[in-house]
XYZ file of C-alpha atoms in Angstrom:
706
model
C -16.556 12.901 250.912
C -18.900 13.996 248.129
C -19.573 17.274 249.908
C -15.866 18.089 250.102
C -15.251 17.249 246.452
C -18.266 19.315 245.396
C -17.068 22.236 247.492
C -13.830 22.612 245.574
C -14.988 21.582 242.088
C -17.710 22.777 239.756
C -19.895 19.867 240.843
C -22.856 19.452 238.502
C -21.824 22.612 236.634
C -18.729 21.089 235.050
C -20.648 20.697 231.758
C -22.192 24.198 231.739
C -21.004 26.270 228.780
C -20.942 29.971 227.990
C -22.680 31.243 224.833
C -19.337 30.996 222.976
C -19.091 27.269 223.719
C -16.305 27.501 226.325
C -16.778 26.328 229.948
C -18.568 28.671 232.333
C -15.820 28.234 234.934
C -12.483 29.938 234.249
C -10.699 26.873 235.708
C -11.764 23.269 235.136
C -11.523 21.522 238.505
C -13.152 18.204 237.705
C -10.234 16.795 235.660
C -7.737 18.062 238.225
C -9.593 16.311 241.049
C -9.605 13.101 239.021
C -5.822 13.335 238.568
C -5.339 13.864 242.303
C -7.674 10.968 243.056
C -5.729 8.735 240.665
C -2.501 9.633 242.449
C -4.068 8.867 245.831
C -5.410 5.516 244.626
C -1.971 4.608 243.267
C -0.441 5.299 246.668
C -3.217 3.327 248.347
C -2.542 0.323 246.118
C 1.162 0.594 246.935
C 0.308 0.687 250.633
C -1.772 -2.491 250.294
C 1.053 -4.223 248.439
C 3.759 -3.189 250.908
C 2.050 -1.890 254.056
C 5.063 -2.244 256.320
C 7.480 -0.483 254.001
C 5.130 2.415 253.370
C 4.135 2.903 256.995
C 7.754 2.838 258.116
C 8.631 5.365 255.446
C 5.935 7.851 256.418
C 5.300 7.321 260.113
C 8.623 6.697 261.840
C 9.795 9.670 263.891
C 12.865 11.505 262.650
C 15.933 10.472 264.627
C 19.480 11.750 264.448
C 22.317 9.296 263.913
C 23.693 9.897 267.370
C 20.318 8.980 268.889
C 19.912 5.635 267.122
C 20.196 2.335 268.993
C 20.488 0.092 265.943
C 23.376 -2.216 265.196
C 25.964 -0.182 263.289
C 27.645 -3.296 261.891
C 24.353 -4.559 260.442
C 23.729 -1.198 258.805
C 27.242 -1.142 257.371
C 26.815 -4.665 255.998
C 23.519 -3.719 254.403
C 25.142 -0.659 252.852
C 28.015 -2.752 251.452
C 25.552 -5.179 249.921
C 23.633 -2.347 248.272
C 26.843 -0.824 246.951
C 27.626 -3.976 244.999
C 24.398 -3.703 243.015
C 23.632 -1.420 240.095
C 21.206 1.259 241.249
C 17.661 1.043 239.962
C 16.477 4.191 238.213
C 12.876 4.259 239.316
C 10.443 6.481 237.464
C 7.677 8.282 239.268
C 4.663 10.379 238.267
C 5.442 13.902 238.172
C 3.359 24.961 235.306
C 7.991 43.005 236.298
C 10.313 42.366 239.180
C 14.014 41.927 239.688
C 15.187 38.419 238.973
C 15.212 37.172 242.546
C 12.383 39.226 244.066
C 9.763 36.948 245.583
C 6.239 37.207 244.298
C 4.351 39.701 246.434
C 1.255 37.537 246.773
C 2.250 35.497 249.809
C -0.150 32.983 251.350
C -2.111 34.067 254.384
C -1.143 32.339 257.614
C -4.268 30.322 258.228
C -4.800 27.302 260.472
C -6.362 25.546 257.488
C -3.224 25.866 255.372
C -1.038 24.725 258.247
C -3.196 21.667 258.790
C -3.175 20.837 255.093
C 0.622 21.011 254.945
C 0.878 18.815 258.013
C -1.570 16.314 256.521
C 0.451 16.133 253.300
C 3.621 15.570 255.281
C 5.079 18.915 254.225
C 5.199 20.498 257.651
C 8.228 19.618 259.735
C 7.326 18.298 263.142
C 10.781 18.523 264.693
C 12.890 21.597 265.328
C 13.478 24.010 262.496
C 16.400 23.442 260.180
C 19.513 25.419 260.940
C 20.819 27.812 258.306
C 23.007 26.071 255.760
C 26.719 26.422 256.278
C 28.903 24.807 253.662
C 32.069 24.772 255.743
C 30.371 23.216 258.773
C 28.453 20.513 256.955
C 30.806 19.179 254.293
C 32.572 15.923 255.149
C 34.851 13.644 253.187
C 34.021 10.244 254.658
C 32.256 7.477 252.762
C 28.623 8.429 252.581
C 29.270 12.182 252.578
C 26.361 14.254 253.752
C 25.496 17.863 254.422
C 23.873 18.309 257.794
C 22.594 15.787 260.307
C 21.316 12.535 258.868
C 18.605 10.364 260.351
C 18.390 6.593 260.319
C 15.061 6.929 258.591
C 16.722 8.991 255.896
C 19.291 6.237 255.429
C 16.557 3.717 254.763
C 14.442 5.996 252.608
C 17.382 7.160 250.531
C 19.022 3.785 250.103
C 19.177 2.472 246.585
C 15.601 1.570 245.661
C 14.499 -1.973 245.104
C 15.249 -3.176 241.597
C 12.381 -3.034 239.150
C 11.854 -5.258 236.175
C 13.460 -3.596 233.128
C 10.210 -3.543 231.132
C 8.313 -1.955 233.997
C 11.008 0.640 234.543
C 11.122 1.576 230.852
C 7.342 1.707 230.534
C 6.809 4.051 233.482
C 7.571 7.699 232.839
C 8.189 10.561 235.169
C 5.516 12.950 234.023
C 5.354 16.667 234.561
C 2.698 17.739 237.028
C 0.524 20.826 236.740
C -1.311 21.047 240.052
C -2.263 24.716 240.063
C -1.968 27.970 238.145
C -0.639 31.133 239.779
C -4.241 32.361 240.059
C -5.313 29.345 242.104
C -2.395 29.704 244.523
C -3.305 33.234 245.618
C -4.672 32.510 249.069
C -6.914 35.537 249.447
C -10.686 36.005 249.390
C -11.614 37.028 245.863
C -13.890 36.326 242.912
C -13.679 37.119 239.207
C -16.823 38.087 237.310
C -17.479 38.577 233.595
C -19.509 41.706 232.692
C -19.816 40.497 229.083
C -22.263 37.841 230.277
C -25.798 38.603 231.524
C -25.887 39.780 235.167
C -22.066 39.859 235.516
C -21.778 36.317 236.976
C -18.917 34.802 238.973
C -16.592 32.721 236.776
C -13.882 32.108 239.390
C -13.887 31.948 243.194
C -10.792 31.352 245.313
C -10.716 28.547 247.875
C -10.274 31.178 250.595
C -13.486 32.880 249.454
C -15.336 29.566 249.696
C -14.048 29.045 253.235
C -15.054 32.576 254.258
C -18.576 32.439 252.812
C -19.251 28.707 253.469
C -20.591 28.241 249.928
C -19.461 25.545 247.523
C -18.013 26.448 244.159
C -20.999 24.792 242.512
C -23.348 27.198 244.330
C -21.375 30.287 243.311
C -20.381 29.825 239.680
C -22.736 31.550 237.254
C -24.353 33.723 239.946
C -24.123 37.414 240.753
C -22.522 38.263 244.117
C -25.883 39.438 245.494
C -26.127 36.155 247.414
C -23.841 37.703 250.075
C -26.368 40.442 250.904
C -28.721 40.289 253.893
C -31.017 42.313 256.186
C -28.334 44.744 257.397
C -26.569 45.228 254.065
C -26.648 48.957 253.268
C -28.522 49.568 249.949
C -26.603 52.819 249.365
C -23.275 50.965 249.480
C -24.611 48.339 247.082
C -25.593 51.157 244.700
C -21.992 52.442 244.770
C -20.797 49.019 243.639
C -23.400 48.897 240.847
C -22.422 52.386 239.659
C -18.752 51.364 239.574
C -19.657 48.347 237.437
C -21.777 50.475 235.094
C -19.016 53.104 234.817
C -16.270 50.459 234.622
C -14.296 52.031 237.471
C -12.819 50.703 240.699
C -14.311 51.249 244.131
C -13.528 50.279 247.730
C -16.348 50.080 250.287
C -17.189 48.416 253.578
C -20.511 46.657 254.037
C -22.171 43.902 256.010
C -22.382 40.557 254.213
C -23.629 37.123 255.240
C -22.261 33.589 254.961
C -24.354 30.654 253.798
C -25.357 29.840 257.391
C -26.407 33.445 258.051
C -23.289 34.501 259.940
C -22.768 38.268 259.624
C -19.336 39.709 258.782
C -17.960 43.146 257.911
C -16.601 43.023 254.392
C -13.966 45.480 253.195
C -14.702 45.053 249.487
C -12.571 46.260 246.584
C -13.837 46.088 242.999
C -11.377 46.559 240.149
C -11.904 46.232 236.387
C -9.394 44.223 234.351
C -8.876 45.582 230.852
C -7.530 43.844 227.767
C -4.901 45.236 225.380
C -7.537 47.347 223.638
C -8.555 48.958 226.928
C -11.918 47.208 227.060
C -13.105 45.672 230.332
C -12.564 41.930 230.276
C -13.360 40.973 233.879
C -14.101 42.483 237.270
C -11.983 41.404 240.234
C -13.709 41.539 243.606
C -11.514 41.196 246.710
C -13.058 40.680 250.142
C -11.392 41.188 253.515
C -13.166 40.121 256.697
C -12.799 43.100 259.025
C -15.260 41.966 261.698
C -12.655 41.815 264.459
C -11.712 45.480 263.871
C -15.239 46.959 264.035
C -15.715 49.789 266.554
C -18.958 49.125 268.517
C -19.682 52.850 268.960
C -19.477 53.780 265.285
C -20.440 50.323 263.990
C -17.715 50.531 261.346
C -14.057 49.721 260.742
C -11.715 52.515 262.027
C -10.065 54.754 259.415
C -6.514 53.678 260.309
C -7.375 50.008 259.857
C -9.341 50.790 256.708
C -6.364 52.518 255.057
C -4.031 49.597 255.768
C -6.635 47.085 254.629
C -7.367 49.043 251.454
C -3.710 48.775 250.448
C -3.845 45.028 251.048
C -6.983 44.392 248.980
C -5.746 46.635 246.162
C -2.423 44.782 246.055
C -4.299 41.483 245.977
C -6.389 42.743 243.058
C -3.199 43.688 241.175
C -1.765 40.212 241.755
C -4.999 38.599 240.571
C -4.985 40.847 237.496
C -1.459 39.725 236.631
C -2.168 36.042 237.288
C -5.396 35.845 235.278
C -3.638 37.241 232.206
C -1.780 33.925 231.930
C -5.090 32.276 231.033
C -6.903 32.590 227.689
C -9.788 35.039 227.484
C -12.941 33.129 228.418
C -14.903 35.104 225.825
C -12.914 33.781 222.865
C -14.537 31.370 220.458
C -13.139 27.820 220.742
C -11.562 28.084 217.291
C -9.832 31.339 218.283
C -7.971 29.614 221.115
C -5.689 27.880 218.630
C -5.294 30.720 216.123
C -1.532 31.007 216.738
C -1.035 27.367 215.800
C -2.265 28.133 212.284
C 0.308 30.878 211.730
C 3.208 30.312 209.347
C 6.582 29.739 211.028
C 9.508 31.683 209.574
C 13.088 30.357 209.666
C 15.575 31.827 212.118
C 18.968 33.153 210.982
C 21.094 30.219 212.176
C 18.822 27.499 210.754
C 17.474 28.876 207.487
C 20.070 27.152 205.275
C 19.677 23.658 206.728
C 18.209 20.889 204.524
C 15.173 20.654 206.810
C 14.311 24.320 206.436
C 14.931 24.333 202.696
C 12.450 21.459 202.288
C 9.833 23.248 204.412
C 10.436 26.520 202.591
C 9.929 24.813 199.235
C 6.361 23.904 200.235
C 5.666 27.410 201.540
C 7.044 28.995 198.358
C 4.568 26.936 196.332
C 1.749 28.752 198.119
C 0.638 25.780 200.213
C 0.125 25.941 203.964
C 1.835 23.078 205.754
C -0.550 20.570 207.312
C -0.916 16.962 208.340
C -1.144 15.816 204.701
C 2.508 16.746 204.143
C 3.787 14.203 206.677
C 3.934 10.425 206.685
C 3.830 8.741 210.106
C 6.842 6.484 210.723
C 6.429 5.453 214.349
C 5.235 6.861 217.677
C 8.005 8.120 219.968
C 6.095 8.633 223.207
C 3.030 10.084 224.861
C 1.997 12.353 227.709
C -1.234 13.165 229.525
C -2.565 15.456 226.779
C -0.913 14.245 223.597
C 1.750 12.208 221.849
C 4.998 12.578 219.896
C 5.556 10.876 216.532
C 8.440 10.370 214.151
C 7.246 11.645 210.781
C 8.745 12.009 207.320
C 8.163 15.067 205.186
C 6.621 13.445 202.125
C 8.992 13.108 199.196
C 11.984 14.603 201.011
C 13.478 11.726 202.996
C 13.796 14.139 205.943
C 12.546 13.213 209.395
C 10.924 15.407 212.021
C 9.285 15.015 215.414
C 5.591 15.902 215.532
C 3.942 16.693 218.845
C 0.158 16.276 218.630
C -2.074 17.535 221.460
C -5.747 16.740 221.887
C -7.795 19.970 221.915
C -10.536 18.633 224.179
C -8.067 17.311 226.738
C -6.152 20.600 226.717
C -9.362 22.488 227.436
C -10.538 20.119 230.176
C -7.162 20.118 231.934
C -6.541 23.892 231.931
C -3.639 23.556 229.519
C -4.711 25.851 226.688
C -2.445 28.644 227.920
C 0.398 26.149 228.382
C 0.073 24.941 224.773
C -0.052 28.499 223.456
C 3.001 29.469 225.518
C 4.919 26.456 224.192
C 4.119 27.449 220.592
C 5.280 31.012 221.272
C 8.467 29.865 223.025
C 9.463 27.405 220.299
C 9.045 30.138 217.694
C 11.590 32.284 219.585
C 14.389 29.719 219.748
C 17.499 29.813 217.583
C 20.194 27.848 219.407
C 22.170 24.646 218.719
C 21.066 23.038 222.001
C 17.366 23.822 221.551
C 14.824 22.569 218.980
C 13.758 24.517 215.927
C 10.065 24.958 215.169
C 9.410 24.264 211.479
C 5.625 24.377 211.367
C 2.501 24.371 213.499
C -1.020 23.553 212.376
C -4.303 22.163 213.636
C -6.769 19.472 212.690
C -10.355 19.183 213.931
C -9.180 17.353 217.032
C -5.479 18.148 217.507
C -2.893 20.917 217.424
C 0.492 19.892 216.018
C 4.065 21.160 216.329
C 6.827 20.069 213.930
C 10.328 20.177 215.457
C 13.724 18.500 215.133
C 13.960 14.731 215.452
C 16.779 13.666 217.780
C 17.804 10.071 216.921
C 19.858 9.695 220.111
C 16.675 9.659 222.180
C 16.351 10.691 225.809
C 19.316 11.103 228.126
C 17.191 9.120 230.596
C 17.352 6.008 228.423
C 21.060 6.541 227.760
C 21.598 6.570 231.527
C 19.456 3.483 231.886
C 21.594 1.562 229.389
C 24.829 2.215 231.285
C 26.131 -0.755 233.354
C 25.727 1.081 236.685
C 22.977 3.450 235.462
C 25.386 6.372 235.940
C 27.788 8.431 233.831
C 31.467 9.073 234.378
C 32.326 12.536 235.580
C 33.765 13.732 232.263
C 30.486 12.807 230.542
C 28.479 14.516 233.282
C 30.565 17.662 232.806
C 29.926 17.588 229.045
C 26.146 17.236 229.278
C 25.841 19.630 232.230
C 27.867 22.304 230.409
C 25.571 22.143 227.394
C 22.488 22.276 229.635
C 23.898 25.372 231.390
C 24.430 27.091 228.024
C 20.894 26.179 226.900
C 19.356 27.460 230.154
C 21.398 30.650 229.900
C 19.931 31.277 226.453
C 16.380 30.556 227.649
C 16.756 32.903 230.619
C 18.138 35.575 228.301
C 14.900 35.252 226.305
C 12.828 35.620 229.490
C 11.922 31.914 229.631
C 11.867 29.920 232.882
C 12.160 26.299 231.742
C 10.687 24.599 234.872
C 10.894 20.994 233.670
C 14.562 20.056 233.414
C 15.035 16.282 233.715
C 16.825 13.528 231.734
C 13.616 12.688 229.838
C 13.539 16.221 228.397
C 17.190 16.202 227.317
C 17.364 14.666 223.856
C 20.565 13.703 222.053
C 21.030 14.886 218.484
C 22.711 12.837 215.768
C 26.000 14.631 216.555
C 25.809 13.611 220.223
C 25.018 17.097 221.525
C 21.962 17.853 223.662
C 18.655 19.476 222.813
C 16.268 20.552 225.584
C 12.677 19.834 224.672
C 9.098 20.037 225.986
C 8.208 23.606 226.946
C 4.573 23.100 227.957
C 5.382 23.864 231.616
C 7.677 26.792 230.825
C 6.912 30.360 231.826
C 7.441 33.178 229.325
C 8.243 36.532 230.913
C 10.343 39.553 230.016
C 14.093 39.937 230.388
C 16.327 42.963 230.912
C 19.996 42.209 230.119
C 22.497 43.743 232.519
C 26.236 44.370 232.416
C 27.707 43.845 235.879
C 31.027 45.527 236.647
C 33.005 43.389 239.139
C 34.073 45.183 242.317
C 37.851 45.477 242.586
C 39.544 44.270 245.749
C 41.792 46.974 247.263
C 44.688 44.504 247.631
C 44.492 43.510 243.954
C 44.291 47.008 242.484
C 47.976 46.893 241.504
C 47.264 43.996 239.111
C 47.455 45.185 235.513
C 44.710 42.922 234.179
C 41.250 44.281 234.783
C 38.309 41.935 235.368
C 35.915 41.708 232.443
C 32.338 42.902 232.965
C 29.743 40.162 233.439
C 26.755 39.818 231.132
C 23.651 38.735 233.026
C 20.178 38.233 231.627
C 17.575 36.570 233.841
C 13.745 36.559 233.558
C 12.236 39.596 235.271
C 8.929 38.282 236.591
C 8.181 35.719 239.272
C 5.515 33.028 238.970
C 3.620 30.903 241.459
C 2.272 27.985 239.417
C 2.633 24.502 240.901
C 4.381 22.807 237.981
C 7.389 20.603 237.327
C 8.358 16.984 237.816
C 7.976 15.554 241.306
C 11.619 14.760 242.102
C 12.951 17.917 240.398
C 10.584 20.523 241.870
C 12.293 23.294 243.847
C 11.256 24.008 247.475
C 9.800 27.431 246.663
C 7.361 25.877 244.187
C 6.071 23.507 246.873
C 5.695 26.201 249.537
C 3.977 28.615 247.145
C 6.305 31.486 248.020
C 6.694 32.420 244.360
C 9.525 31.296 242.120
C 11.919 32.689 239.533
C 14.484 31.239 237.125
C 16.378 29.972 240.191
C 14.157 26.858 240.003
C 16.091 25.842 236.883
C 19.388 25.955 238.789
C 17.877 23.764 241.520
C 16.812 21.276 238.838
C 20.354 21.362 237.426
C 21.621 20.251 240.837
C 19.159 17.338 240.867
C 20.167 16.431 237.295
C 23.862 16.346 238.243
C 23.048 14.094 241.189
C 21.031 11.691 239.043
C 23.721 11.483 236.364
C 26.413 10.805 238.974
C 24.531 8.504 241.373
C 21.753 6.986 239.270
C 18.800 8.382 241.233
C 17.593 11.691 242.667
C 18.423 12.752 246.245
C 14.979 13.518 247.660
C 12.630 10.960 246.165
C 10.232 9.232 248.525
C 7.819 6.326 248.296
C 4.909 8.748 247.828
C 4.567 12.202 246.295
C 3.924 13.700 249.711
C 7.055 12.051 251.059
C 9.113 13.383 248.149
C 7.850 16.922 248.747
C 8.598 16.593 252.456
C 12.128 15.409 251.664
C 12.688 18.349 249.309
C 11.668 20.773 252.059
C 13.432 19.151 255.003
C 15.788 16.302 254.216
C 19.552 16.771 254.333
C 21.532 16.336 251.124
C 23.529 13.113 251.298
C 26.225 11.760 248.981
C 26.600 7.951 249.011
C 30.124 6.599 249.374
C 29.479 3.767 246.921
C 30.368 5.886 243.880
C 33.499 8.009 243.664
C 32.569 11.620 242.951
C 34.973 14.565 243.076
C 34.847 17.223 245.758
C 34.174 19.893 243.116
C 31.113 18.001 241.857
C 29.734 17.645 245.386
C 30.356 21.310 246.107
C 28.546 22.324 242.918
C 25.516 20.169 243.750
C 25.448 21.543 247.278
C 25.520 25.150 246.044
C 22.789 24.487 243.474
C 20.571 22.640 245.962
C 20.402 25.504 248.438
C 16.809 25.719 249.676
C 16.846 29.516 249.837
C 16.686 30.668 246.194
C 18.342 33.994 247.069
C 21.478 32.111 248.151
C 21.404 29.465 245.428
C 24.274 29.427 242.962
C 23.181 31.352 239.877
C 20.826 33.705 241.703
C 23.164 36.719 241.695
C 25.008 36.597 238.373
C 23.019 33.983 236.485
C 24.789 31.272 234.512
C 28.155 33.024 234.894
C 28.338 31.967 238.543
C 27.873 28.341 237.545
C 30.300 28.525 234.632
C 33.038 29.801 236.949
C 32.665 26.883 239.363
C 35.798 24.666 239.599
C 33.765 21.640 238.452
C 33.696 23.147 234.948
C 37.417 23.933 234.862
C 38.760 23.359 231.359
C 35.447 23.971 229.583
C 35.824 26.443 226.732
C 32.392 28.024 227.008
C 32.676 29.942 223.740
C 33.268 26.695 221.839
C 31.039 24.297 223.769
C 29.212 23.275 220.598
C 32.566 22.171 219.122
C 33.378 19.771 221.967
C 33.504 16.081 221.136
C 30.784 14.062 222.890
C 32.145 11.628 225.495
C 32.603 7.920 224.897
C 30.054 6.042 227.024
C 30.205 2.453 228.275
C 26.943 1.799 226.444
C 26.835 3.786 223.173
C 24.113 6.338 222.558
C 22.817 4.874 219.333
C 23.178 1.173 220.202
C 23.656 -1.681 217.748
C 21.525 -2.427 214.710
C 20.221 -5.567 216.431
C 19.027 -3.501 219.401
C 17.291 -1.055 217.079
C 15.450 -3.864 215.298
C 14.433 -5.436 218.613
C 12.549 -2.357 219.788
C 8.828 -3.098 219.955
C 6.347 -0.248 219.632
C 3.672 -0.103 222.318
C 0.253 -0.934 220.740
C -1.269 1.881 222.767
C 1.033 4.358 221.044
C 0.008 2.983 217.669
C -3.620 3.638 218.596
C -2.723 7.230 219.460
C -0.983 7.576 216.110
C -4.072 6.296 214.314
C -6.199 8.854 216.169
C -4.007 11.697 214.919
C -3.492 10.530 211.333
């Protein structure tokens, strides 16, 4: 066990620092392994508590309804009993191309990857799923479902066991950040830093470790000479050294050796990565094992194979170059990492005349730079894995703001520096009624802080939880979904893929309208707005009214980070095929389902089970709650596993806006709509407000910040 952990982490080198004080390794693996271990232990504890339930959930073979031998009457009775109970809303633990072009860096088809997917429960053991067909799979009976449904699915998707209210409210579905795009490139490559003595390795892919049989601990901080051996050609090695000295790229083939002395022919491509000033930042070295193609007579790889392989390794190097640019430069000083957080925030056109901005501007006009001293802590609002959110008052103004404080050390140890910097940049771009305004950002010795709008209505999650059946009526769902669509449309127009849509991240303002929050898992890319001219049907040409052109603006670049919240993650994120803004439309489908039914459609008893359900399980609509056909159709179209065929993938938000579910919505005046009347009001009674007890742990966090 220790050997395996050491192989894929820095091992004893996790504390080794560069001369600038930053970690030697480009990625910190130790904290990530601890998070994965914590998740595994949690599942193990659950298995000990309820061994039968867990084993039945994960081990029973999939079986179609028609193949089951169970008592149908007993199942129907059980379903009726569950329908009479309010559903429990369990919380579980949760990162330039055309818009829908898949990322070109696809995983290699390796036995190792296949085995890992099977072990995690992500590889389907039965026959492959048939292509989705809406007309064939939509039914109108109680318990509507799309596609064949198994008895096991019935049990696993039944309303979950009720949890104690305090437990349910205390648990939070957290966003997960399992891997950056760089880590998910399944090719053999290393990254070295020529600015350090002897150009040492600062990153090695898992595939490289498997090829060379070395552990990451043995490679980090060393020059790649350890791959050389008796038959390695010195002249070829000199070519590589000259390319490094001249800061140019080179492609060669040479004999290298694994840790156990196994010889292999290495088609090696070296490529410099330059920063914005044109200076070399890193070298990317891509290896391709060409041993099986070697001609015995010439003792080399044939020219035809070499040309094809050269294209492959060069493309891999380009993908690595693009992926590594998401991360902060390892040569920066620690204090330079947070430089953007010390910049002054300027008001945006639509917010500059609000009382909040006038109060902030008054301080700036006096020549002071806004900092922690200008805010009085009122109460903590919540916390995440790297920081906390606090309600604060701007001293002497009577105005309230939300302050997000993130621990610098934790951000560094958990590979979240680039996420925090992206969030700061994204917030500074926003100027929309359904998105937060950034008023200030600053840093202390230990924390970086963001000052944004305070939303007194709290999370949509808690509003849902207060409803008698933990669900919303369809008119309320339409209202909140419409505002979310408009907010996502704006984000996509700015080149932002949100990637963490869920009820916890939808806050309700004092006017009852929504505000999407928490952008630490969002991806900032570029966007090229397009004007699409609708094609005219020959039969309708005689109609006088011409169709209006369609404005579409979707992010241009794909990503391959493994980020999101467990139950809301899209299939393409799990498979690592690369994802675009279509993941936000998938999450919208899950959100609709949760608002209408009180829980998400694919959740399982373990994370692995949830991911397996997302990839393979049929979408089922319980008959216990009356939901319109239009709503079911919309969810079905949004929850299409193929992102190219998902609603919103061709014409962006316009496709979704035109869906019959949103009939009657005046999209131009969405912000003027009256919020719906809910069974349990958003703001609650004064007695309920007074009864709220602040978690002592959150108070400790607040004391650490202030």
